[in-house]
Tab-separated table of C-alpha atoms in Angstrom:
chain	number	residue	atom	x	y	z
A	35	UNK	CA	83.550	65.395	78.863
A	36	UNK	CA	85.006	61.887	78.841
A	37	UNK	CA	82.086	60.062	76.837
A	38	UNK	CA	82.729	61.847	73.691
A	39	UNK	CA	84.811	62.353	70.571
A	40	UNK	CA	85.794	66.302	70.239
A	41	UNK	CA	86.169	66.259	66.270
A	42	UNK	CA	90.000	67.496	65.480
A	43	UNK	CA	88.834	69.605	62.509
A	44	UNK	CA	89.384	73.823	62.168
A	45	UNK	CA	85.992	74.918	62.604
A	46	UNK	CA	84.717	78.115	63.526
A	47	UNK	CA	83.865	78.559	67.704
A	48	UNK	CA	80.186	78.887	66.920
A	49	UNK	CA	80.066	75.381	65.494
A	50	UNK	CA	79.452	72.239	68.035
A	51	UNK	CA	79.866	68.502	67.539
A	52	UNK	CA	80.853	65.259	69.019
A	53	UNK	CA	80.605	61.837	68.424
A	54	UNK	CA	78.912	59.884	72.345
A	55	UNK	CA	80.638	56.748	73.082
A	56	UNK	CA	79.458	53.709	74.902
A	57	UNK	CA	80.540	54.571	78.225
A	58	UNK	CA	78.165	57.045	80.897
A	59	UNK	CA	74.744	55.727	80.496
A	60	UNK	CA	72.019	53.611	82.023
A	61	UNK	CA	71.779	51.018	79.426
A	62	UNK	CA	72.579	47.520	81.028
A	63	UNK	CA	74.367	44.362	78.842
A	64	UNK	CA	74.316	44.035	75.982
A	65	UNK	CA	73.530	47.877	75.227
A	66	UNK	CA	75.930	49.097	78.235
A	67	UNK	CA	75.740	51.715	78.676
A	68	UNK	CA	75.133	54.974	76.828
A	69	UNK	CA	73.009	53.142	74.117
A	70	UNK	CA	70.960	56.013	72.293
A	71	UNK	CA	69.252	53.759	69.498
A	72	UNK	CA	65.030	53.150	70.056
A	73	UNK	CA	65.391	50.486	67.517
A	74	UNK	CA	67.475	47.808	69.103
A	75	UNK	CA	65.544	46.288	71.719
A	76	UNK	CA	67.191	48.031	74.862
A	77	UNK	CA	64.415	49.049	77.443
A	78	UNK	CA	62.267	52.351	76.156
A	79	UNK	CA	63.066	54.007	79.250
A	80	UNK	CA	66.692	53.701	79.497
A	81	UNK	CA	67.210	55.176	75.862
A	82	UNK	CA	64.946	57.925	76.933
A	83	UNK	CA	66.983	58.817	80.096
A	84	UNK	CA	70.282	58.498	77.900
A	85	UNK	CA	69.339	60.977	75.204
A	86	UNK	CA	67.976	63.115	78.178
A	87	UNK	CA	71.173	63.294	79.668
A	88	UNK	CA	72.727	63.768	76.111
A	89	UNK	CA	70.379	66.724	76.012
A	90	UNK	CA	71.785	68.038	79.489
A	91	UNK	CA	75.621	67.267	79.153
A	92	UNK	CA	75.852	68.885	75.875
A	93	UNK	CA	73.828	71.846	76.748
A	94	UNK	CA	71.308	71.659	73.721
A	95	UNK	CA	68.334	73.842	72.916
A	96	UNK	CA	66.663	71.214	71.515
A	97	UNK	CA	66.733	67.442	71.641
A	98	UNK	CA	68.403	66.429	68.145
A	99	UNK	CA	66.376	65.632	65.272
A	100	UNK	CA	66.678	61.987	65.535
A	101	UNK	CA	66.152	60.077	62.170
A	102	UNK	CA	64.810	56.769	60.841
A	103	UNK	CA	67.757	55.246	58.945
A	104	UNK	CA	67.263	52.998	56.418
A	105	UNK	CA	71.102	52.701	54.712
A	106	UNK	CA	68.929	55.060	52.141
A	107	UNK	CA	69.973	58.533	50.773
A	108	UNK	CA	67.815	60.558	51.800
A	109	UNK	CA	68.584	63.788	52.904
A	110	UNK	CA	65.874	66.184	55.137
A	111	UNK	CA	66.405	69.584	56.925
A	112	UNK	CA	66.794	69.326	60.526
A	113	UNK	CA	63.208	70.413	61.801
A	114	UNK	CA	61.414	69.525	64.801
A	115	UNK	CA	59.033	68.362	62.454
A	116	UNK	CA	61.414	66.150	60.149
A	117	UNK	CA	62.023	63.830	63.779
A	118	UNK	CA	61.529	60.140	62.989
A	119	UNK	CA	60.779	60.592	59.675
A	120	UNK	CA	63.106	57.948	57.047
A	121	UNK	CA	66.465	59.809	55.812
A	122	UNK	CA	69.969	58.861	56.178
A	123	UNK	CA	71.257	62.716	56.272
A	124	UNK	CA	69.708	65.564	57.862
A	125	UNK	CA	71.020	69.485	57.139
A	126	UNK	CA	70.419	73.384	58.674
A	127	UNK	CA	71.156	76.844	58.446
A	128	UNK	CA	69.553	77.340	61.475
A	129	UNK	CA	70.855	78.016	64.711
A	130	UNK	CA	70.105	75.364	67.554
A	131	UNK	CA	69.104	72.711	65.172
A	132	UNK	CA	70.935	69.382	66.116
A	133	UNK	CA	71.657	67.527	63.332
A	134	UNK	CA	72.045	63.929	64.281
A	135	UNK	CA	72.923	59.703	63.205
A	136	UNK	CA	73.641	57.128	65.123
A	137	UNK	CA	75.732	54.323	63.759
A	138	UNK	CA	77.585	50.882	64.843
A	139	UNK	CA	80.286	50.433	62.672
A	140	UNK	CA	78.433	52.419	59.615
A	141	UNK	CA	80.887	55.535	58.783
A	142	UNK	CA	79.203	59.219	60.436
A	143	UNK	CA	80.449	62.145	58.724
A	144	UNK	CA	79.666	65.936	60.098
A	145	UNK	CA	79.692	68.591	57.827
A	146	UNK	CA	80.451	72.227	58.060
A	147	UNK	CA	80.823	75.741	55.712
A	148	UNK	CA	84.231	77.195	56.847
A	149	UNK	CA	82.662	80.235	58.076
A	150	UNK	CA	79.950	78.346	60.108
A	151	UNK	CA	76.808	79.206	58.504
A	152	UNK	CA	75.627	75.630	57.709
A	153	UNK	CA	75.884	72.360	59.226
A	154	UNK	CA	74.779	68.357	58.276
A	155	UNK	CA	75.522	64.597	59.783
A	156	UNK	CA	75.311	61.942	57.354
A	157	UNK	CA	75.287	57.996	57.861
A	158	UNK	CA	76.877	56.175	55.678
A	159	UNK	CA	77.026	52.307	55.779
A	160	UNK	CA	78.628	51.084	52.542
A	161	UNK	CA	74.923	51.170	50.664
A	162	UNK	CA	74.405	54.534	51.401
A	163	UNK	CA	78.004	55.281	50.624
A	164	UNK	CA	77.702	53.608	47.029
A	165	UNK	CA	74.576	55.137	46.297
A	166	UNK	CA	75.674	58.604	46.664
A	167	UNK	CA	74.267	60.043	49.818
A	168	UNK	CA	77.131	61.615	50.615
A	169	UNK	CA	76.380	63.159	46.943
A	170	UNK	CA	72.929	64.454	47.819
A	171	UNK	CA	74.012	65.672	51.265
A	172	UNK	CA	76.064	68.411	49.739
A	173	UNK	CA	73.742	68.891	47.331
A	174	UNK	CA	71.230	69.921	49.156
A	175	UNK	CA	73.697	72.565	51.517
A	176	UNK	CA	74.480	74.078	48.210
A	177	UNK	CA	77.830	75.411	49.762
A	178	UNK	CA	81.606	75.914	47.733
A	179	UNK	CA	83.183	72.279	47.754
A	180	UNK	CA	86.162	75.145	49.174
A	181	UNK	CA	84.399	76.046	52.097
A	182	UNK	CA	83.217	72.613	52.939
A	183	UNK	CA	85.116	70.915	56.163
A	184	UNK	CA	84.413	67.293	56.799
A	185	UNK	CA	85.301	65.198	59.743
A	186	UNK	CA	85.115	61.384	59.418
A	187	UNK	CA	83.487	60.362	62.872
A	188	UNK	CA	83.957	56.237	64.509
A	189	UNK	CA	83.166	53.583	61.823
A	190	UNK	CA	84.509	49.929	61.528
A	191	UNK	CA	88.124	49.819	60.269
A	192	UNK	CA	89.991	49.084	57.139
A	193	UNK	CA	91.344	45.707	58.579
A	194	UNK	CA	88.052	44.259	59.828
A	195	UNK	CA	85.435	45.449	57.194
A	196	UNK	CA	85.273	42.256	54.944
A	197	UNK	CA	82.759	42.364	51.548
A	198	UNK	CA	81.994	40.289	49.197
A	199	UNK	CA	83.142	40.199	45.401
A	200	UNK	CA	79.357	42.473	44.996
A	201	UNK	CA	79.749	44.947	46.978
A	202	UNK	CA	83.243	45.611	45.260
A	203	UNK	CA	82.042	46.021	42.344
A	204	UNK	CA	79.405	48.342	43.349
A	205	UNK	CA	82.355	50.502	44.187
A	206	UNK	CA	84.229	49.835	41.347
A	207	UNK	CA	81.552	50.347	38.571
A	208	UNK	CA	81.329	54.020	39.686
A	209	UNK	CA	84.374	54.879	40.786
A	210	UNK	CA	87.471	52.244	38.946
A	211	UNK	CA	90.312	53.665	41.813
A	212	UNK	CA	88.565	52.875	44.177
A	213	UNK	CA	90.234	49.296	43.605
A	214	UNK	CA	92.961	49.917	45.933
A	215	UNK	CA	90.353	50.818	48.797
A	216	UNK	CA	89.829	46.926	49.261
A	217	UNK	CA	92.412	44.644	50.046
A	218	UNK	CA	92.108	40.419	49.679
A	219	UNK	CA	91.048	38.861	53.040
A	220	UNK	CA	92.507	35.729	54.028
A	221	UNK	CA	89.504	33.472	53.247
A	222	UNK	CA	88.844	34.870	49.657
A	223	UNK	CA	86.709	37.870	50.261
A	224	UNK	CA	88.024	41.688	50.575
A	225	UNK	CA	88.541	44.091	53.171
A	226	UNK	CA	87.428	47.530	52.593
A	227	UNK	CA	88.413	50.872	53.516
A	228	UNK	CA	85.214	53.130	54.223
A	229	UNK	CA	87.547	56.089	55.000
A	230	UNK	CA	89.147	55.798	51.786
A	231	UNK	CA	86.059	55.281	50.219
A	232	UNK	CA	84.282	58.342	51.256
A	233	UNK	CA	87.332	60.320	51.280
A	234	UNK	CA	87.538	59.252	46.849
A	235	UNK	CA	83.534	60.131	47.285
A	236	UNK	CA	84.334	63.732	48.461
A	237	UNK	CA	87.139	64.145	46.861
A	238	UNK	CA	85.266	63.535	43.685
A	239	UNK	CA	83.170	66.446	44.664
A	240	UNK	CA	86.101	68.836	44.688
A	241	UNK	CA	85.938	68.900	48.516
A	242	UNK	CA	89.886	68.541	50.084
A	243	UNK	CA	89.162	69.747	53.613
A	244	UNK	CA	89.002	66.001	54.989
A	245	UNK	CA	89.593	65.197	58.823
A	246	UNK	CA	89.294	62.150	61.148
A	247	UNK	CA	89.256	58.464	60.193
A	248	UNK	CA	91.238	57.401	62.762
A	249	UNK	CA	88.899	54.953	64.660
A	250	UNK	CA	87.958	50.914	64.363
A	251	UNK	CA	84.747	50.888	65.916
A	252	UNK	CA	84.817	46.598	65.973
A	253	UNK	CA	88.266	46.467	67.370
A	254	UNK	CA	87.759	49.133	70.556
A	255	UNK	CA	84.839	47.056	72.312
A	256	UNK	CA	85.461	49.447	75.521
A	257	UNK	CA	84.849	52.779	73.691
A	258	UNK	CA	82.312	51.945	70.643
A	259	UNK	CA	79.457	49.722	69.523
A	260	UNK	CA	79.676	47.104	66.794
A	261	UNK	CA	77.285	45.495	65.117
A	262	UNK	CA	79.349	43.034	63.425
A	263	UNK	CA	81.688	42.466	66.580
A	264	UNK	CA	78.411	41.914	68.535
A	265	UNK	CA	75.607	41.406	66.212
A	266	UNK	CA	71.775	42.644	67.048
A	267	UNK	CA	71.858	43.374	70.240
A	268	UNK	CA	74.038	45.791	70.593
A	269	UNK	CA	73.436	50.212	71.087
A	270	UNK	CA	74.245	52.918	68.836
A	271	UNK	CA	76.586	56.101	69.275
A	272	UNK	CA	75.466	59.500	67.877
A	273	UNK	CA	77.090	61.643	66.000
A	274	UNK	CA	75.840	65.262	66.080
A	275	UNK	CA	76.466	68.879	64.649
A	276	UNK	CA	74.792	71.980	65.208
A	277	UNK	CA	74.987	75.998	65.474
């Protein structure tokens, strides 16, 4: 399936994910093509058809348990009956549940127990990130940091994600290494590494089993969405995991 990231990671066979990309949809400029966001202003119908056809291509029970994000860290089960409601994680034990964020350049991270019993998707923008919602993800799987696999999905890259002096320090007040996660920009602000950042986040957590991190969502323009490359109007890719 050419629209979609195949996470490199060692999970068990009865565990599913992917990451869409832009490409394979009906969305038409600016959210060409395979735009899956409701909140963006591309037409109503067009997301419908493309998370239809997300339904179809990936074979799924169950359309995913899409969330409201709000950069928050809020963490629900994936229900049927938890879809649209505000969290920035969802989690399951349960079989045919889709776990599911969409992001732009904010940092998706799927989650999985080594033998395949439970499975989350988390969005983390650098709020969400600081705040610790990677934190309460795990937290609320209650799984061995040991058994724990995590795959860094698409998010804007350590040469392109520029901060401010505040949002450093937010990062530094918890965490004091993660100094060497932002580097100075050339007009006086700082470029940050989300990938480093949330690998220091999990690694705090005692979890080592860290894969992916190898995309710039803002510098592929043919492959991903941005929302700093291209500001409002542009989609959102998904990021899903499920049993």
């Amino acid at each position: 399936m050419t629209n979609f990231i195949v996470p490199n990671w060692p999970a068990p066979k009865t565990i599913k994910a992917f990451t869409t990309l832009r490409t394979g949809g009906v969305s038409l400029a600016p959210y060409d093509s395979f735009n899956l966001g409701e909140h963006v202003g591309d037409e109503t119908q067009h997301v419908k058809t493309n998370r239809e056809n997300l339904k179809t291509q990936l074979n799924l029970q169950n359309q995913p348990v899409w969330l409201n994000q709000t950069h928050s860290t809020r963490v629900i089960p994936a229900t049927t009956e938890n879809t649209g409601k505000e969290a920035d994680a969802a989690f399951t034990d349960q079989p045919g549940n889709v776990c599911a964020v969409l992001t732009a350049d904010c940092l998706p991270l799927l989650v999985c127990q080594r033998e395949g019993t439970h499975v989350a998707a988390i969005h983390a923008g650098w709020r969400g990130l600081a705040n610790g919602v990677i934190e309460n993800t795990l937290t609320a799987m209650g799984i061995p940091a040991d058994d724990t696999l995590v795959w860094l999905g698409p998010a804007i890259g350590p040469k392109v994600f520029e901060v401010g002096d505040e949002v450093r320090e937010i990062f530094l007040k918890s965490h004091p290494e993660a100094e060497q996660m932002f580097l100075p920009s050339p007009n006086g602000r700082w470029l940050g590494n989300l990938y480093a950042l949330a690998r220091l986040r999990l690694n705090s957590q005692g979890i080592t089993h860290i894969y992916g991190g190898d995309y710039c969502t803002y510098s592929d323009s043919e492959l991903f969405f941005s929302y700093r490359r291209d500001g409002n109007k542009t989609g959102r890719m998904a990021s899903l995991i499920w049993m």
